CSV table of C-alpha atoms in Angstrom, one decimal:
chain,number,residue,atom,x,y,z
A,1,UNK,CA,-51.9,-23.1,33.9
A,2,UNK,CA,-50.7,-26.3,32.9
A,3,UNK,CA,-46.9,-26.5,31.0
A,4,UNK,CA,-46.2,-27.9,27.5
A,5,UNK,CA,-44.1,-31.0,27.6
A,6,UNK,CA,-40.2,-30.8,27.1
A,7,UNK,CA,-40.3,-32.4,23.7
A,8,UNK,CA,-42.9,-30.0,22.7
A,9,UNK,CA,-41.7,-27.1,23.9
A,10,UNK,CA,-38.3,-28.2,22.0
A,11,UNK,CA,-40.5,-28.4,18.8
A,12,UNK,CA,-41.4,-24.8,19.6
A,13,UNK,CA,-38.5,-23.5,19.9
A,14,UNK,CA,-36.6,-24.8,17.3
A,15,UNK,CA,-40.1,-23.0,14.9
A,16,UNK,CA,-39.4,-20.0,16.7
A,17,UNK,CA,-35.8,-20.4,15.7
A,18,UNK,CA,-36.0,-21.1,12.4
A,19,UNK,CA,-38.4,-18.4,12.1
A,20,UNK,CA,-35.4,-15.9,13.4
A,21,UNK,CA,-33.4,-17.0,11.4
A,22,UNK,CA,-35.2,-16.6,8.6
A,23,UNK,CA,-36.4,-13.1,9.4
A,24,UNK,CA,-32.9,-12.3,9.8
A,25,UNK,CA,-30.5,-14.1,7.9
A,26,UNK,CA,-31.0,-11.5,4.4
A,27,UNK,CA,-29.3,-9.0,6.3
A,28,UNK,CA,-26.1,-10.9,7.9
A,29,UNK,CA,-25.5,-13.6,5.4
A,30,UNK,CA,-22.6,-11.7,4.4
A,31,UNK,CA,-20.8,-9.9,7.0
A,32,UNK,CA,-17.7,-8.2,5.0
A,33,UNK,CA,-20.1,-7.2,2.2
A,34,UNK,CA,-22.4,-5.4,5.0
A,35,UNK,CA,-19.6,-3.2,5.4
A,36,UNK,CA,-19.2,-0.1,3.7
A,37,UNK,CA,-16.4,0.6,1.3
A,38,UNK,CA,-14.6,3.5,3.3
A,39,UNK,CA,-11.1,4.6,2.4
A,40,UNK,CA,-8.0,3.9,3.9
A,41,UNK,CA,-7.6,5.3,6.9
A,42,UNK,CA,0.7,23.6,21.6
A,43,UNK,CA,1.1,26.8,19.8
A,44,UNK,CA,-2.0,28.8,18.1
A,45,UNK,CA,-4.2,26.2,16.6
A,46,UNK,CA,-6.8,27.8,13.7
A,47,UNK,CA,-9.1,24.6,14.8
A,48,UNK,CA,-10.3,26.1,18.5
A,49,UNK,CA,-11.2,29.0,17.1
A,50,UNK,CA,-13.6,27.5,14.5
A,51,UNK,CA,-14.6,24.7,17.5
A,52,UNK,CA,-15.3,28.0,19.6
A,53,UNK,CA,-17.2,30.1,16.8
A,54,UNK,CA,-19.4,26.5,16.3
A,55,UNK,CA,-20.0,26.3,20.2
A,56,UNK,CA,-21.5,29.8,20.2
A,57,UNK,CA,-23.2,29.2,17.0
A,58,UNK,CA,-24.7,26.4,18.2
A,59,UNK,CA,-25.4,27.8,21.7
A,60,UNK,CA,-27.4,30.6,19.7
A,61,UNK,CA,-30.7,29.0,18.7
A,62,UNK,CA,-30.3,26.4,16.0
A,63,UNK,CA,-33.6,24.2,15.8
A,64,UNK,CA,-33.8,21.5,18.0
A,65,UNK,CA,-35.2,19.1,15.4
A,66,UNK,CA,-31.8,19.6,13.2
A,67,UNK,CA,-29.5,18.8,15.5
A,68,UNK,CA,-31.4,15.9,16.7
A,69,UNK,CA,-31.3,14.4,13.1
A,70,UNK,CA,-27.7,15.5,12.6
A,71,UNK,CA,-27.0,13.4,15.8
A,72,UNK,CA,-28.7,10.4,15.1
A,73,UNK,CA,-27.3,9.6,11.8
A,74,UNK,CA,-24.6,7.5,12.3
A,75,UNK,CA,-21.2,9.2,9.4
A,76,UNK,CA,-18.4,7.8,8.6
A,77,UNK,CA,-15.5,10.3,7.6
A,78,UNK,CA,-12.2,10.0,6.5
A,79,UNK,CA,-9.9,12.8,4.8
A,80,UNK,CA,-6.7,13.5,3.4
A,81,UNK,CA,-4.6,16.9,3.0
A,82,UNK,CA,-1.5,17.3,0.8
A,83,UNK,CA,1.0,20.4,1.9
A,84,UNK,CA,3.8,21.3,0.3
A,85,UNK,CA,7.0,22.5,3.2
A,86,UNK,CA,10.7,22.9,2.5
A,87,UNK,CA,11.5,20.8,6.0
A,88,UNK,CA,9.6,17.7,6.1
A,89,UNK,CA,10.9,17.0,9.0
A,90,UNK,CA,9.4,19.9,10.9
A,91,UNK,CA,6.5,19.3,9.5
A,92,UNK,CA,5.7,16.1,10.4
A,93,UNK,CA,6.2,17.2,13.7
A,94,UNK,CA,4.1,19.6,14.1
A,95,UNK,CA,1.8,16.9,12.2
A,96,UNK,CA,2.3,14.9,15.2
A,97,UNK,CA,2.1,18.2,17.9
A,98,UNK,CA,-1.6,18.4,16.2
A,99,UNK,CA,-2.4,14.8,16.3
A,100,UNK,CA,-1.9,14.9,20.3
A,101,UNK,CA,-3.5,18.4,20.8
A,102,UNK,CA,-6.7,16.8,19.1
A,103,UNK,CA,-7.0,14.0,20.9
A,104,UNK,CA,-5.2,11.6,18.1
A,105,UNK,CA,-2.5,8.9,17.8
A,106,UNK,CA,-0.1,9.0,14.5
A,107,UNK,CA,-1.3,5.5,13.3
A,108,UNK,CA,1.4,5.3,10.4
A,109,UNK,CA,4.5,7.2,9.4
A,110,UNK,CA,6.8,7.3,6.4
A,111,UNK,CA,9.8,9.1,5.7
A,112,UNK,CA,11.7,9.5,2.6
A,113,UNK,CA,15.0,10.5,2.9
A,114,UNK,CA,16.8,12.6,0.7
A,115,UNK,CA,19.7,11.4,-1.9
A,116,UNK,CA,22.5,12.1,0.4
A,117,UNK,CA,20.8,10.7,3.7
A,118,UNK,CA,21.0,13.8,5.5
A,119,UNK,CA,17.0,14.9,5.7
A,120,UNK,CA,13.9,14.0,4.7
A,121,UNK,CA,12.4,15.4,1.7
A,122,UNK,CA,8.9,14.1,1.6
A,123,UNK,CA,6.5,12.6,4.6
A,124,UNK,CA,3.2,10.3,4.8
A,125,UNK,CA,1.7,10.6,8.2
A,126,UNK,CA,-2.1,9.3,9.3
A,127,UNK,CA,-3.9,10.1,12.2
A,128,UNK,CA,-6.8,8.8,13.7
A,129,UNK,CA,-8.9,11.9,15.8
A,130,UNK,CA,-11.9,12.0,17.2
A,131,UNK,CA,-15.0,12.5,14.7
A,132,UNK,CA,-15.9,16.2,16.0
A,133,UNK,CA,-12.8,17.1,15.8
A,134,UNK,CA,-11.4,16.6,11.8
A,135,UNK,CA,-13.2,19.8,10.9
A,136,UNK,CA,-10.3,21.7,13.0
A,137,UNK,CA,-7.4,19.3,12.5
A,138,UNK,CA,-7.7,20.1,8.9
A,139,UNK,CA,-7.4,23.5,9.7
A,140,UNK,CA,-4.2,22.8,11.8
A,141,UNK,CA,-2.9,21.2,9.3
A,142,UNK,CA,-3.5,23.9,6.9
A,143,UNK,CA,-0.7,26.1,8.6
A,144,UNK,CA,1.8,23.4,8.5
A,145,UNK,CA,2.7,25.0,4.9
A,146,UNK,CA,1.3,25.6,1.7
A,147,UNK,CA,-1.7,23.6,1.1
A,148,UNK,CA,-2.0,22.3,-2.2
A,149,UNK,CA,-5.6,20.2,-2.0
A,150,UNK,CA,-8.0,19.0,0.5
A,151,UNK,CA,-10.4,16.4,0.5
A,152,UNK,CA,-12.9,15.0,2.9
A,153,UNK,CA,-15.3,11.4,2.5
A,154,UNK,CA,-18.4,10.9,4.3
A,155,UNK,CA,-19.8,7.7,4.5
A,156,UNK,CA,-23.8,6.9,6.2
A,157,UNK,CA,-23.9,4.0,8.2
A,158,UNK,CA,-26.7,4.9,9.8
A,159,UNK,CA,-28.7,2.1,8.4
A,160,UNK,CA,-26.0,-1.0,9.0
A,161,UNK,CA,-25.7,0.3,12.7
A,162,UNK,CA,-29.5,0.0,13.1
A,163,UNK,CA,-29.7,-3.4,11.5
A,164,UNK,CA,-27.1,-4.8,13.8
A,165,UNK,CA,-28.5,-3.1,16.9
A,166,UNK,CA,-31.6,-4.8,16.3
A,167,UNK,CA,-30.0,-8.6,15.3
A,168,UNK,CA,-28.4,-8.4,18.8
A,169,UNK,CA,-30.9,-7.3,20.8
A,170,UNK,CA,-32.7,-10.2,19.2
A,171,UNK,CA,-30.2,-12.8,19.8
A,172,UNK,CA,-29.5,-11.5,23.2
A,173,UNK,CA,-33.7,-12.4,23.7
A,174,UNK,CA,-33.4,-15.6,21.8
A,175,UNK,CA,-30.3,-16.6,24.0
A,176,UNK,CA,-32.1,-16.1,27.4
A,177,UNK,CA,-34.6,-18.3,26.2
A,178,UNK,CA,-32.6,-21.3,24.8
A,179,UNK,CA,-30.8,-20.7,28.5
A,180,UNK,CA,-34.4,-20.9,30.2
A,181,UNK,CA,-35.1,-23.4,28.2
A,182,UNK,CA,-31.9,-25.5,28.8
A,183,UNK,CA,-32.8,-25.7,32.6
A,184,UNK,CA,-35.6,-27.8,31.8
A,185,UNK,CA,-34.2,-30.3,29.5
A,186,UNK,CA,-34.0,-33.5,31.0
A,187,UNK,CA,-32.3,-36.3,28.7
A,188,UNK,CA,-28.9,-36.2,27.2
A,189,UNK,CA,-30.4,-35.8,24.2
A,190,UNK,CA,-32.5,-32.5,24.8
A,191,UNK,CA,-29.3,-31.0,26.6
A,192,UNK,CA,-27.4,-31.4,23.1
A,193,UNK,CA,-29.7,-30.2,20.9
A,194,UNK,CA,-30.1,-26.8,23.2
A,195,UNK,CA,-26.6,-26.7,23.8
A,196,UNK,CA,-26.2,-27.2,19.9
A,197,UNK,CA,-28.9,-24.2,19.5
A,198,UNK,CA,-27.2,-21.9,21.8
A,199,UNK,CA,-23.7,-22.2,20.7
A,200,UNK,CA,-25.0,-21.6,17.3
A,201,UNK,CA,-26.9,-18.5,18.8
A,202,UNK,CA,-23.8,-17.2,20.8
A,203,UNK,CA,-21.5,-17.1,17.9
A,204,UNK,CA,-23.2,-15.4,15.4
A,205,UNK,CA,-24.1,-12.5,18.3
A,206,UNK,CA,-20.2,-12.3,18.8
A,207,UNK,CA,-20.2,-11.9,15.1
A,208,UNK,CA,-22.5,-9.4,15.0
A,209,UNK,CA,-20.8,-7.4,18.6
A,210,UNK,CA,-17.8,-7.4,16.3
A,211,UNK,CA,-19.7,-5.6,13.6
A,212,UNK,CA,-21.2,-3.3,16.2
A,213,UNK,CA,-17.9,-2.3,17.4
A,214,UNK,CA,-16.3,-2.2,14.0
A,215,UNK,CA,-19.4,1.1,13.0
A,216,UNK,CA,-18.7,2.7,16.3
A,217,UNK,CA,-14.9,2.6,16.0
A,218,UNK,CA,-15.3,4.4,12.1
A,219,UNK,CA,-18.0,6.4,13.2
A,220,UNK,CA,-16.3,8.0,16.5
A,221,UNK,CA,-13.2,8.7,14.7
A,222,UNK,CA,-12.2,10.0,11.7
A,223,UNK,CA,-8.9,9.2,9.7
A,224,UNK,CA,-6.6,12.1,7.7
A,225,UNK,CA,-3.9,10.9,5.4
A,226,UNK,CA,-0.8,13.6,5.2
A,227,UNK,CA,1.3,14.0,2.3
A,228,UNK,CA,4.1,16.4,2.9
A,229,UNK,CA,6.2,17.3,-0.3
A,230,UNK,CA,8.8,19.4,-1.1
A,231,UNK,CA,7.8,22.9,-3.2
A,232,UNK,CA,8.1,22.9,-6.8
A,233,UNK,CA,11.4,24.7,-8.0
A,234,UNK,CA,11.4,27.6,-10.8
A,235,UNK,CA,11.6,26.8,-13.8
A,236,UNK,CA,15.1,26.9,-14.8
A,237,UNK,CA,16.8,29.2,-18.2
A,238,UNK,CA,16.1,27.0,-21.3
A,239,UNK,CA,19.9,27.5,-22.4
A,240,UNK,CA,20.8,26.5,-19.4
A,241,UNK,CA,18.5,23.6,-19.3
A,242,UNK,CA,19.6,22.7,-22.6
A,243,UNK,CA,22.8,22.6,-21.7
A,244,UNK,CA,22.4,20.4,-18.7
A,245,UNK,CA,20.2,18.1,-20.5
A,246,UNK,CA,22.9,17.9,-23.3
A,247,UNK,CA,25.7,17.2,-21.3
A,248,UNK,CA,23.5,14.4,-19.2
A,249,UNK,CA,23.4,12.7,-22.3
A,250,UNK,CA,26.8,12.9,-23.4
A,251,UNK,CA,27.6,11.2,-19.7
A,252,UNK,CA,24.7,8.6,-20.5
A,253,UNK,CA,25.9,7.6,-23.9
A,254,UNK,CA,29.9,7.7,-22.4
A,255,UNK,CA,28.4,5.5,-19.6
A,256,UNK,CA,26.2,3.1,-22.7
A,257,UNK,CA,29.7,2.8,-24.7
A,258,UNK,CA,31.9,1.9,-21.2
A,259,UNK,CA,29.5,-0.5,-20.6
A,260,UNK,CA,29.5,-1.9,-23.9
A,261,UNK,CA,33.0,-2.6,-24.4
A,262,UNK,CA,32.8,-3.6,-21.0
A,263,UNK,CA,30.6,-6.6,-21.9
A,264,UNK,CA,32.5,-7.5,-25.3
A,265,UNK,CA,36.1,-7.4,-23.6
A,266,UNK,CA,35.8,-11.1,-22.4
A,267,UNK,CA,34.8,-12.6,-25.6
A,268,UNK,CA,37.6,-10.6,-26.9
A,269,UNK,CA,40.0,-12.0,-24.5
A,270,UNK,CA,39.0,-15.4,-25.8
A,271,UNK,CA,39.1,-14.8,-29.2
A,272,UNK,CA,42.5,-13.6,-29.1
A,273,UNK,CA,43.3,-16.8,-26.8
A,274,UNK,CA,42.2,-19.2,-30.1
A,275,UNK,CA,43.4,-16.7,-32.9
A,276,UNK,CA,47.0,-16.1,-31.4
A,277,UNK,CA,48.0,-19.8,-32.2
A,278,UNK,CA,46.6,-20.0,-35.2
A,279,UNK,CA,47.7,-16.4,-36.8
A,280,UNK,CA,51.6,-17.9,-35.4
A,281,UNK,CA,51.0,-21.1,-37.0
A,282,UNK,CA,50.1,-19.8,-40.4
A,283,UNK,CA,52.8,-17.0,-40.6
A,284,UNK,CA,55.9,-20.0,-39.4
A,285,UNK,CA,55.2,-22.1,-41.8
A,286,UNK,CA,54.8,-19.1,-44.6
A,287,UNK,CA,58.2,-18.2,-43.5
A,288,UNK,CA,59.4,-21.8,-44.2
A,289,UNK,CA,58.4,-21.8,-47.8
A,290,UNK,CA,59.9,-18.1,-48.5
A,291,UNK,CA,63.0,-19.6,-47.4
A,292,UNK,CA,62.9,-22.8,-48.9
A,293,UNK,CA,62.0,-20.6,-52.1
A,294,UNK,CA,65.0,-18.6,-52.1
A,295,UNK,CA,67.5,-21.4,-51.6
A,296,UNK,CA,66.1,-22.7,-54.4
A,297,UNK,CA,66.2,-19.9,-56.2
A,298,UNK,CA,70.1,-19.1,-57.2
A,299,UNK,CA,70.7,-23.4,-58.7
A,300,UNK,CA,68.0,-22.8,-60.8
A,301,UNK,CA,69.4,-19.4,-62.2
A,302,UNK,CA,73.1,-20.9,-62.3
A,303,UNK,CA,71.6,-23.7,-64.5
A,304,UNK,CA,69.6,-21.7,-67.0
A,305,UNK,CA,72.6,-19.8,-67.0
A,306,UNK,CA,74.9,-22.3,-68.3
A,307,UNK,CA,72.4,-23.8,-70.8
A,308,UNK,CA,71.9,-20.6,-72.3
A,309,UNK,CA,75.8,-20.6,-72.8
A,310,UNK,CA,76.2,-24.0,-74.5
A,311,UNK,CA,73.2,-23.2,-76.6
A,312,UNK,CA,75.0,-20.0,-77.9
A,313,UNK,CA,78.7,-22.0,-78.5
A,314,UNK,CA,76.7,-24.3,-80.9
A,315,UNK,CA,75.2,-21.5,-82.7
A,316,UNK,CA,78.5,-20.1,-83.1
């Protein structure tokens, strides 16, 4: 059987390539948007107990065909579980004790202390555990205290994972061929444009092994969000609250008034600073004309005085 020429079998391949590309290029033009949108992620455990009741359950007879399907479908889960404890920091302990029994890391922690410093009063912990195994963590964690809500989101992948399953398996096949192909090639030219083709080919499959990896990491483990917080308090006596609320708001408005004169006592200062000259000013030479007014005073009565005493003579 006789072989195509090079620069034909280059023309073929670069049809065949564009026709990939074009058969696949709708599903990965957009690698963040195939994503889905998931969200953030010792002593008597309750969670073997349920793991050992499913076991036996499952052992029993369930239909094949089920659990086939069940196994197939590719489910992303995630959870979170809010408990209320009086020590947060034994809690979030035993939040970590489970977290290792289970097969999980703690993959962030938060502690908030209390007013004083001395203990925590509230604590954020998430784990990461194996898939099969957030069914009983939740339980565990359901004996850490009182547990105020639970909530568990499932997310099918199933049809992503396909997809890129079958884009690599396709590159992969494309690859060996631009790599068969590149043996052949003979001028410097040829060798470019396959090495061109194969780089190209390479990189988007390491793209696409990334996205691979990224559905089998969400898919073979599951993510539960902690939130431990103190227990609410009785309601207190309504005098009593009254009272307390009354007195809180005499310190505020004491506090309000401090803080006002606090900010008008420096233009104060000043304004006594420029007034005190002034206000001595004024009042010295006030003083001057007083006095100047009562020396006065006295010729000015000794001389009426005597005129009134010659006008009376002449009368007489």
């Amino acid at each position: 059987m006789d072989t195509l020429p090079l620069p034909r079998a280059l023309g073929a391949l670069a049809a065949a390539l564009m026709l990939l590309a074009g058969c696949s290029s709708p599903a990965g033009t957009d690698t963040a948007a195939s994503q889905p949108a998931l969200p953030s992620v010792g002593e008597v455990y309750p969670g073997d107990a349920a793991d050992a009741s499913g076991a036996e359950e499952g052992s029993g007879g369930a239909p094949v065909g089920a659990g086939d399907e069940r196994a197939q479908r590719q489910v992303a889960r995630s959870a979170s579980v809010t408990v209320a404890t009086p020590d947060a920091a034994a809690a979030a302990q035993r939040v970590r004790d489970i977290a290792a029994h289970r097969s999980g890391w703690i993959a962030s922690e938060y502690l908030g202390m209390q007013q004083d410093g001395t203990r925590p009063s509230e604590a954020h912990l998430t784990l990461s555990v194996p898939a099969d195994a957030l069914d009983a963590t939740l339980d565990d964690l359901a004996t850490v205290g009182t547990l105020l809500n639970r909530s568990i989101l499932a997310a099918d992948v199933t049809d992503m994972v396909v997809d890129v399953d079958a884009r690599i398996r396709s590159l992969e096949a494309s690859i060996a061929r631009v790599e068969a192909l590149m043996e052949r090639a003979g001028t410097v030219a040829e060798i470019a444009t396959v090495e061109k083709e194969l780089a190209s080919r390479q990189s988007e499959l390491e793209v696409l092994r990334s996205q691979q990896a990224y559905y089998a990491s969400i898919t073979q483990r599951a993510s539960v969000d902690v939130a431990l917080t103190a227990p609410a308090t009785a309601s207190a006596n309504p005098l009593w609250a009254g009272l307390l609320g009354g007195w809180d708001a005499l310190g505020a408005s004491a506090r309000l008034l401090l803080v006002v004169v606090g900010a008008l006592l420096p233009f104060a200062v000043v304004a006594l600073l420029i007034a005190a000259p002034v206000v001595w000013f004024v009042r010295r030479r006030r003083t001057r004309r007083d006095a100047a007014a009562a020396a006065t005073a006295p010729g000015e009565a000794e001389a009426s005085g005597e005129t009134s005493g010659a006008s009376s003579v002449t009368q007489g």
